[in-house]
Amino acid sequence: MRRLLVALSRAYAFITIRGYKVWASYRTQVALNVVNWVIPLFIYYFMGVAFHLLKYTPDYLGFITVGIAFQGYFSSAITTLAGRIRNEELIGTLEYYIAAPLSPLSLMAYSSLWGLAINAVPTALTLAVGAALGVRFAVDPLSAAAVLALYIASSLGLNLIAGAVVLIVKQGNPVALFASVASNLLGGTVFPVSALPPWLRYVSYALPLTWGLDGLRAAMLSAAPIPAIAQYIAPLAALAAAYLGVGVALTRYAYYKIMREGTVAMY
Amino acid sequence: MSVIVEGVSKRFGRIMALEGVSLSARRGEAVALIGPNGAGKTTLLKLMAGILLPDEGSVLVNGYPAHTPKAKERVGFMTPQDRGVYWRVSALDNLVFFGALYGMTLREARRRAREVLEAVGLWERAHDRVASFSTGMMRRLELARALMHDPDVLLLDEPTSGIDIDAKAVILKRISELGRERLVVLASHDPAEVGIATRVIHLNKTIIAESKAPKLLKVLVKGDVSALDGRFKVRPTGEGEAVVELGVDQFDEFAAVYASLRGRIKAVDMEVVVAYAAGGNARLQWRREGRRWDL
């Protein structure tokens, strides 16, 4: 019971104090963030109108709504953790994090919480705007939850990798930036992966986003039950296990490397 | 409760920071690490705090390797920079956050935060953003943070650097009180800080000497020293300079008088004189080479 209370208290501290209160103290940033959250959906909607895509492929709006909502969740969650670690280095709090009795993995996992929490807002906003623009959702909650859980697990794995890289290289977030940009191009966010040349398609299969978005579209737009989306769930589970495994190993390596080299306080 | 450092060496690239350092300290001691810049004082503190790993040797806190959570639970740590707290949230939020990091529930953290903020004289400002704090208040907040989880071992790196005399007196008084029930290890250049120690370790890559508490401070001053006569032992050396000798317990009083003279005298150098623990009547003199001492 006490362990649960302590874990909840830590989660509260990371999400509410370190996450929300610090974020909300930059008011201009908050306003710009909110605007940025839904702009992409309007861009693709009006592109669809301009090129008559909505007329010929009426499902396109649903396709891009789910794509943008969850692609943003994926890329933003990753950039948020990497940015967070970088910030702690610059503020000088990273030394105190490492002086605290937390394992490397706990430290990174708690630090990821804010990214996961805050990025749920634009996801929900995008889905709401999509619904207002005419998307008809037909949701199988169990399927959607299963895909989402695996999707978040794989995102967390990439989160850990991005955070570990920042710990080591003391630079922005190259992995996170790559994951963000590549996912836009390769993850099937605004066009189907089948439109890519065959050799590039194989690269996209290594991204959890590709399987996650297809699975979520099936679960949220066609109410597909779990057996019908097994083709997405299986590769997504394998990728989640792989990314989490690499992320955990790299986090431990980075943590002890900076403690050995004495670069914890360096930025 | 103890800290045991056994044969520790630490190198950063080609620079040897510490070589074969061994020491042990226990509850009730206030140990001051003194030595020139680059002597390895901060490195030793960070090894004890478990945020650095030794290349050779071991550092144990209460019997556990210093980098393990079991050891870290009982250690409070404070660095000399004005960094390490979140400026855009309140002092209270900062302490609750770090309390949670150390395994306290929110209720415990809020209660404890009030206690430590009162102890360092900051409770009235608990809900203010840290960005509005003076340097002295920031240092007191950092001390409060180090005390949040009621640690057995307190590691302080220049705890009163860059702050005014009043704030320094508050912090040193509190640290001195804490030293009676905990183990305090502090790295310092400041005679007032060293003055609260019960044991002094002179470090320069390795331990050069260990002594009991410092006995005497010698301050070389310039200017009109007549105002100091009768209060302190003043010995003119010619050319408008004099050496003021005072016990370490007189440092705060001297600092207050010095400040009240508003530039009529200027401190230009200082020595801390201590007696070796082992070595009969031999004396160690630590001089702050070529560095002005500005109050």
XYZ file of C-alpha atoms in Angstrom:
562
model
C 0.000 0.000 0.000
C 2.742 2.439 0.952
C 4.682 1.628 -2.221
C 1.598 2.438 -4.280
C 1.103 5.739 -2.436
C 4.740 6.645 -3.007
C 4.486 5.755 -6.708
C 1.320 7.852 -7.060
C 2.954 10.747 -5.218
C 5.921 10.605 -7.557
C 3.634 10.446 -10.577
C 1.768 13.496 -9.254
C 5.028 15.343 -8.650
C 6.327 14.661 -12.148
C 3.046 15.349 -13.943
C 1.613 18.215 -11.923
C 4.562 20.075 -10.400
C 7.422 19.459 -12.801
C 5.179 19.039 -15.816
C 2.016 21.096 -15.679
C 3.005 23.939 -13.342
C 6.280 24.666 -15.102
C 4.655 24.342 -18.557
C 1.699 26.550 -17.625
C 4.019 29.237 -16.275
C 5.043 30.007 -19.875
C 1.725 31.462 -21.017
C 2.700 32.364 -24.571
C 4.009 28.866 -25.094
C 0.738 27.407 -23.851
C -1.284 29.532 -26.274
C 0.948 28.636 -29.217
C 0.917 24.963 -28.294
C -2.860 24.857 -28.311
C -2.962 26.476 -31.762
C -0.285 24.122 -33.097
C -2.129 21.071 -31.854
C -4.988 21.272 -34.349
C -3.492 23.183 -37.280
C -2.208 20.046 -39.108
C -5.679 18.575 -39.267
C -7.054 21.706 -40.937
C -4.118 21.741 -43.385
C -4.863 18.231 -44.562
C -8.620 18.795 -44.495
C -8.375 21.787 -46.814
C -5.890 19.915 -49.010
C -8.508 17.206 -49.239
C -11.155 19.780 -50.179
C -8.878 21.503 -52.703
C -7.916 18.275 -54.473
C -11.406 16.756 -54.178
C -9.928 13.895 -52.173
C -12.870 13.911 -49.816
C -15.259 13.495 -52.742
C -13.458 10.508 -54.211
C -12.264 8.908 -50.979
C -14.756 9.859 -48.271
C -12.845 7.838 -45.705
C -9.800 10.055 -46.179
C -10.881 12.466 -43.446
C -11.158 9.627 -40.943
C -7.817 8.286 -42.194
C -5.969 11.570 -41.584
C -7.819 12.344 -38.357
C -6.694 9.140 -36.671
C -3.298 9.433 -38.353
C -2.596 12.971 -37.169
C -4.086 12.425 -33.713
C -1.864 9.466 -32.898
C 1.201 10.356 -34.960
C 1.378 13.554 -32.926
C 1.086 11.518 -29.768
C 3.954 9.309 -30.858
C 6.388 12.012 -31.986
C 5.535 14.550 -29.292
C 5.815 12.018 -26.504
C 9.316 11.157 -27.679
C 10.510 14.723 -28.146
C 9.033 15.677 -24.785
C 11.165 13.218 -22.779
C 14.357 14.015 -24.679
C 13.651 17.723 -24.230
C 12.939 17.147 -20.572
C 16.260 15.452 -19.914
C 18.030 18.234 -21.767
C 16.209 20.812 -19.642
C 17.190 19.079 -16.410
C 20.805 19.177 -17.564
C 20.563 22.903 -18.251
C 18.619 23.801 -15.094
C 20.999 21.742 -12.957
C 18.381 19.435 -11.477
C 19.705 16.294 -13.146
C 22.367 15.956 -10.423
C 19.637 15.961 -7.812
C 17.577 13.442 -9.743
C 20.573 11.117 -9.808
C 21.332 11.774 -6.134
C 17.790 10.594 -5.324
C 17.097 6.931 -4.510
C 15.549 6.093 -7.879
C 16.702 3.456 -10.335
C 17.679 4.736 -13.786
C 14.607 3.156 -15.296
C 12.223 4.647 -12.713
C 13.760 8.052 -13.238
C 13.220 7.930 -16.998
C 9.784 6.355 -16.707
C 8.548 9.041 -14.300
C 10.108 11.707 -16.504
C 8.126 10.322 -19.462
C 4.782 10.700 -17.727
C 4.267 14.367 -18.468
C 4.898 13.851 -22.179
C 2.355 11.054 -22.274
C -0.169 13.068 -20.256
C 0.067 16.408 -22.048
C 0.069 14.849 -25.507
C -3.193 13.081 -24.783
C -4.804 16.553 -24.975
C -3.995 17.304 -28.655
C -4.892 13.716 -29.504
C -8.332 14.161 -27.981
C -8.650 17.635 -29.553
C -7.770 16.330 -33.009
C -10.283 13.506 -32.720
C -12.939 16.013 -31.593
C -12.192 18.390 -34.468
C -12.257 15.418 -36.853
C -15.679 14.449 -35.535
C -16.875 18.023 -35.991
C -15.638 17.966 -39.608
C -17.658 14.850 -40.309
C -15.648 11.780 -39.357
C -17.935 8.896 -38.367
C -16.231 6.873 -35.633
C -17.215 3.234 -35.125
C -15.125 2.118 -32.160
C -14.390 -1.295 -30.725
C -13.127 -0.172 -27.296
C -11.247 -3.368 -26.505
C -9.384 -3.390 -29.803
C -8.611 0.310 -29.554
C -7.330 -0.111 -25.975
C -5.151 -3.094 -26.933
C -3.544 -1.305 -29.880
C -3.138 1.890 -27.873
C -1.441 0.058 -24.979
C 1.085 -1.571 -27.309
C 1.523 1.661 -29.202
C 2.284 3.546 -25.958
C 4.648 0.779 -24.811
C 6.633 1.020 -28.044
C 6.586 4.835 -27.809
C 7.959 4.523 -24.279
C 10.765 2.330 -25.625
C 11.674 4.988 -28.181
C 11.291 7.582 -25.427
C 13.919 5.790 -23.361
C 16.271 5.525 -26.329
C 15.908 9.247 -27.090
C 16.398 10.186 -23.419
C 19.482 7.968 -23.094
C 21.025 9.517 -26.201
C 20.551 13.000 -24.740
C 22.190 11.888 -21.474
C 25.243 10.751 -23.420
C 25.644 13.296 -26.206
C 24.533 16.372 -24.199
C 22.870 17.727 -27.284
C 19.271 18.328 -28.335
C 17.427 15.224 -29.287
C 18.666 13.716 -32.550
C 16.867 10.409 -32.093
C 13.633 12.130 -31.170
C 13.874 14.485 -34.121
C 14.524 11.558 -36.458
C 11.630 9.579 -35.014
C 9.352 12.565 -35.372
C 10.260 13.443 -38.957
C 10.580 9.870 -40.190
C 7.256 8.930 -38.684
C 5.530 11.682 -40.652
C 6.981 10.407 -43.887
C 7.007 6.672 -43.302
C 4.354 5.928 -40.712
C 1.297 6.217 -42.923
C 0.016 9.323 -41.180
C -1.605 11.196 -44.073
C -1.220 8.677 -46.887
C -1.216 4.873 -46.867
C 2.131 3.113 -46.597
C 1.175 1.239 -49.790
C 1.862 4.493 -51.657
C 5.566 4.258 -50.791
C 8.094 2.550 -53.085
C 8.518 -1.114 -52.044
C 12.025 -0.682 -50.576
C 10.881 2.242 -48.390
C 7.837 0.305 -47.291
C 10.124 -2.161 -45.508
C 11.625 0.698 -43.502
C 8.155 1.807 -42.473
C 7.430 -1.677 -41.139
C 10.093 -1.112 -38.469
C 8.097 1.800 -37.062
C 5.454 0.995 -34.423
C 3.534 3.941 -35.835
C 2.781 2.103 -39.085
C 1.132 -0.840 -37.331
C -0.330 1.301 -34.564
C -2.130 3.681 -36.939
C -3.488 0.891 -39.120
C -4.679 -0.978 -36.030
C -6.260 2.135 -34.522
C -7.994 3.032 -37.792
C -9.467 -0.441 -37.970
C -10.501 -0.342 -34.294
C -11.856 3.232 -34.318
C -13.345 3.617 -37.776
C -14.578 0.094 -38.545
C -15.121 -1.298 -35.011
C -12.841 -4.221 -35.888
C -12.640 -6.804 -33.085
C -9.287 -8.043 -31.813
C -9.091 -11.168 -34.038
C -9.591 -8.948 -37.079
C -6.636 -6.741 -36.145
C -4.239 -9.492 -35.053
C -2.196 -8.707 -38.169
C -1.411 -5.306 -36.615
C -1.206 -6.348 -32.977
C 1.414 -9.084 -33.444
C 4.071 -6.935 -35.155
C 3.258 -4.051 -32.812
C 3.842 -6.295 -29.776
C 7.148 -7.502 -31.230
C 8.285 -3.929 -31.894
C 7.186 -2.808 -28.414
C 9.242 -5.611 -26.836
C 12.250 -4.780 -28.998
C 12.163 -1.015 -28.419
C 11.518 -1.398 -24.692
C 14.388 -3.884 -24.406
C 16.818 -1.622 -26.217
C 15.501 1.431 -24.340
C 15.973 -0.156 -20.900
C 19.478 -1.391 -21.735
C 20.537 1.937 -23.225
C 19.124 3.879 -20.267
C 21.137 1.837 -17.792
C 24.248 2.182 -19.947
C 23.848 5.976 -20.265
C 23.137 6.452 -16.556
C 26.260 4.615 -15.390
C 28.364 6.099 -18.178
C 27.697 9.683 -17.046
C 28.324 8.660 -13.423
C 31.648 7.081 -14.359
C 32.748 9.980 -16.540
C 31.522 12.655 -14.141
C 29.401 14.367 -16.789
C 26.116 14.407 -14.859
C 26.309 18.166 -14.291
C 27.716 18.872 -17.749
C 25.598 20.391 -20.505
C 25.435 5.810 10.537
C 28.738 6.291 8.746
C 30.564 7.087 5.547
C 33.589 4.951 4.753
C 35.855 5.854 1.851
C 38.412 3.163 1.127
C 41.319 3.630 -1.306
C 39.325 5.776 -3.726
C 40.859 7.121 -6.915
C 39.063 9.116 -9.562
C 40.405 10.371 -12.851
C 38.737 12.622 -15.426
C 40.514 11.938 -18.682
C 44.162 12.781 -18.080
C 43.443 14.662 -14.874
C 43.795 12.758 -11.622
C 41.171 14.214 -9.282
C 41.672 11.889 -6.309
C 44.268 9.278 -5.570
C 44.075 6.620 -2.877
C 41.806 8.563 -0.534
C 40.609 6.766 2.597
C 38.597 8.202 5.442
C 35.716 7.352 7.674
C 33.296 9.588 9.507
C 30.267 8.978 11.667
C 27.272 10.573 13.362
C 27.958 13.702 15.379
C 30.926 14.769 13.292
C 31.089 17.865 11.107
C 33.936 17.241 8.701
C 35.322 20.106 6.616
C 37.210 19.318 3.427
C 39.631 22.114 2.677
C 42.217 22.576 -0.032
C 42.961 24.661 -3.117
C 40.766 24.761 -6.215
C 40.951 21.455 -8.058
C 42.001 19.592 -4.916
C 39.174 17.060 -5.339
C 36.830 18.294 -2.600
C 33.725 18.412 -4.779
C 34.675 15.132 -6.453
C 34.877 13.461 -3.047
C 31.488 14.865 -2.037
C 29.914 13.670 -5.290
C 31.366 10.210 -4.759
C 29.788 10.168 -1.310
C 26.484 11.370 -2.809
C 26.566 8.484 -5.289
C 26.406 10.668 -8.390
C 29.947 9.718 -9.364
C 31.442 6.251 -9.480
C 35.039 5.708 -8.291
C 37.626 4.264 -10.700
C 39.203 2.386 -7.806
C 38.202 1.748 -4.226
C 34.808 1.968 -2.602
C 32.523 4.474 -0.912
C 30.036 3.063 1.567
C 27.191 4.941 3.233
C 25.709 3.047 6.168
C 27.325 -0.066 4.717
C 25.790 0.293 1.233
C 27.672 1.381 -1.921
C 27.032 5.109 -2.255
C 25.470 4.880 -5.735
C 22.714 2.490 -4.652
C 19.205 3.648 -3.706
C 19.647 2.181 -0.178
C 22.569 4.535 0.451
C 21.012 7.527 -1.311
C 17.882 7.340 0.843
C 19.877 8.593 3.809
C 22.007 11.252 2.119
C 21.205 14.945 1.616
C 23.262 16.820 -0.946
C 23.736 20.494 -1.769
C 25.897 21.946 -4.546
C 27.382 25.440 -4.652
C 25.554 26.750 -7.736
C 22.273 28.658 -7.790
C 20.958 25.813 -9.910
C 19.023 22.731 -9.122
C 15.655 24.197 -8.179
C 12.740 25.094 -10.422
C 12.536 28.864 -10.558
C 9.090 29.018 -12.104
C 7.247 27.223 -9.314
C 6.973 27.973 -5.602
C 9.438 26.992 -2.894
C 6.795 24.684 -1.455
C 6.225 22.939 -4.783
C 9.967 22.485 -5.203
C 10.256 20.793 -1.841
C 7.196 18.611 -2.346
C 8.590 17.516 -5.698
C 11.965 16.543 -4.269
C 10.314 14.981 -1.225
C 8.327 12.708 -3.550
C 11.538 11.864 -5.372
C 12.927 10.635 -2.050
C 9.955 8.347 -1.464
C 7.685 10.577 0.624
C 3.932 10.610 0.086
C 2.397 13.967 -0.820
C 0.972 14.406 2.678
C 4.346 13.664 4.300
C 6.147 15.888 1.829
C 3.856 18.869 2.464
C 4.163 18.511 6.240
C 7.930 18.126 6.102
C 8.273 21.006 3.636
C 6.623 23.303 6.151
C 8.987 22.120 8.909
C 12.152 22.681 6.899
C 10.983 25.997 5.442
C 10.316 27.210 8.978
C 13.708 25.918 10.083
C 15.508 27.971 7.428
C 13.246 30.996 7.878
C 11.432 30.814 4.547
C 7.917 29.730 5.476
C 6.449 33.189 4.808
C 7.702 32.913 1.225
C 6.664 29.279 0.744
C 4.099 30.050 -1.948
C 6.238 32.544 -3.867
C 7.961 31.627 -7.069
C 11.620 30.834 -6.501
C 12.523 33.282 -9.291
C 11.710 36.105 -6.864
C 14.193 34.864 -4.244
C 17.511 36.505 -3.393
C 20.713 34.472 -3.560
C 20.659 33.961 0.195
C 17.067 32.762 0.145
C 17.934 30.414 -2.705
C 20.749 28.900 -0.657
C 18.414 28.457 2.291
C 15.895 26.774 0.011
C 18.611 24.447 -1.272
C 19.529 23.577 2.300
C 15.845 22.939 3.010
C 15.731 20.649 -0.010
C 18.761 18.716 1.243
C 16.980 18.296 4.589
C 13.591 17.301 3.175
C 13.950 13.561 3.703
C 15.624 14.004 7.092
C 18.952 12.513 5.966
C 21.516 10.978 8.304
C 24.362 12.267 6.158
C 24.480 15.831 4.891
C 26.932 16.644 2.095
C 27.364 20.367 1.530
C 29.516 21.993 -1.104
C 30.269 25.608 -0.148
C 26.850 25.972 1.490
C 27.060 29.725 2.058
C 28.914 30.812 -1.061
C 27.834 34.141 -2.491
C 25.463 35.171 0.264
C 25.355 38.037 2.740
C 26.424 37.866 6.363
C 22.935 37.636 7.869
C 21.886 34.759 5.651
C 25.247 33.086 6.208
C 24.768 33.265 9.965
C 21.291 31.658 9.689
C 22.544 28.831 7.491
C 25.690 28.108 9.494
C 23.788 28.108 12.766
C 21.359 25.570 11.354
C 24.128 23.398 9.901
C 25.984 23.535 13.184
C 22.876 22.324 15.024
C 22.344 19.585 12.469
C 25.901 18.396 12.900
C 25.166 17.288 16.459
C 22.667 14.655 15.370
C 23.930 13.812 11.889
C 27.117 13.442 9.955
C 27.888 16.651 8.065
C 30.620 16.756 5.431
C 31.270 20.118 3.842
C 33.703 21.311 1.226
C 34.721 24.886 1.742
C 37.059 27.803 1.261
C 35.263 29.893 3.806
C 36.648 30.232 7.333
C 33.187 30.673 8.792
C 32.086 27.377 7.273
C 35.275 25.606 8.278
C 34.801 27.089 11.719
C 31.777 24.924 12.483
C 33.684 21.720 11.740
C 34.745 19.307 14.446
C 37.363 17.870 12.129
C 39.273 19.308 9.183
C 40.686 17.308 6.285
C 43.216 19.013 4.064
C 42.870 17.534 0.615
C 44.952 17.952 -2.506
C 44.262 14.913 -4.709
C 45.041 12.863 -1.647
C 44.666 13.549 2.057
C 47.551 15.765 3.120
C 46.593 16.244 6.735
C 43.792 15.710 9.178
C 43.241 17.911 12.144
C 40.824 18.718 14.874
C 38.683 21.798 14.533
C 40.398 24.984 13.382
C 41.711 27.075 16.239
C 42.489 30.412 14.774
C 41.785 32.643 11.833
C 44.270 35.241 10.685
C 42.957 37.982 8.468
C 45.314 40.403 6.761
C 43.595 43.778 6.515
C 44.440 47.164 5.064
C 43.142 50.559 6.152
C 42.017 52.131 9.415
C 42.239 49.240 11.875
C 41.732 51.330 15.012
C 38.034 50.400 15.081
C 39.032 46.787 15.637
C 41.198 47.497 18.697
C 39.837 46.139 21.934
C 37.574 43.631 20.204
C 40.117 41.523 18.387
C 43.826 40.960 18.607
C 45.321 43.285 15.992
C 48.995 43.107 15.082
C 50.248 45.859 12.698
C 52.683 44.655 10.073
C 53.578 48.065 8.593
C 52.648 49.707 5.275
C 49.099 50.278 6.504
C 48.422 46.585 6.972
C 47.632 44.540 10.071
C 46.911 40.938 10.938
C 43.704 40.388 12.900
C 43.700 37.180 14.923
C 40.403 35.741 16.037
C 38.956 32.474 17.210
C 36.661 30.756 14.763
C 33.717 31.457 17.037
C 34.400 35.180 16.624
C 34.119 35.130 12.852
C 30.496 36.287 12.639
C 31.195 39.132 15.054
C 34.218 40.162 13.021
C 32.237 39.990 9.794
C 29.536 42.235 11.251
C 32.079 44.814 12.443
C 33.837 44.638 9.105
C 30.598 45.316 7.259
C 29.716 48.211 9.576
C 33.018 49.937 8.781
C 31.828 50.338 5.197
C 35.132 50.107 3.406
C 37.338 51.784 6.005
C 39.276 48.521 6.119
C 39.721 45.886 3.437
C 40.530 42.243 3.987
C 43.191 41.135 1.524
C 44.174 37.652 2.652
C 43.446 35.076 5.277
C 44.812 31.980 6.927
C 43.083 29.249 8.845
C 45.375 27.769 11.455
C 44.635 24.319 12.737
C 46.480 21.804 14.886
C 47.302 18.351 13.552
C 45.347 15.560 15.198
C 48.411 13.354 15.155
C 51.704 15.180 15.214
C 52.101 16.853 18.563
C 52.229 20.607 18.362
C 52.793 20.842 14.636
C 50.541 23.303 12.853
C 48.988 23.379 9.459
C 48.506 26.656 7.710
C 46.085 26.906 4.876
C 46.438 29.992 2.805
C 44.089 31.196 0.147
C 46.748 31.942 -2.347
C 46.501 35.207 -4.192
C 42.779 35.491 -3.658
C 41.048 38.531 -2.296
C 38.582 37.926 0.445
C 35.551 40.135 -0.038
C 32.780 40.135 2.501
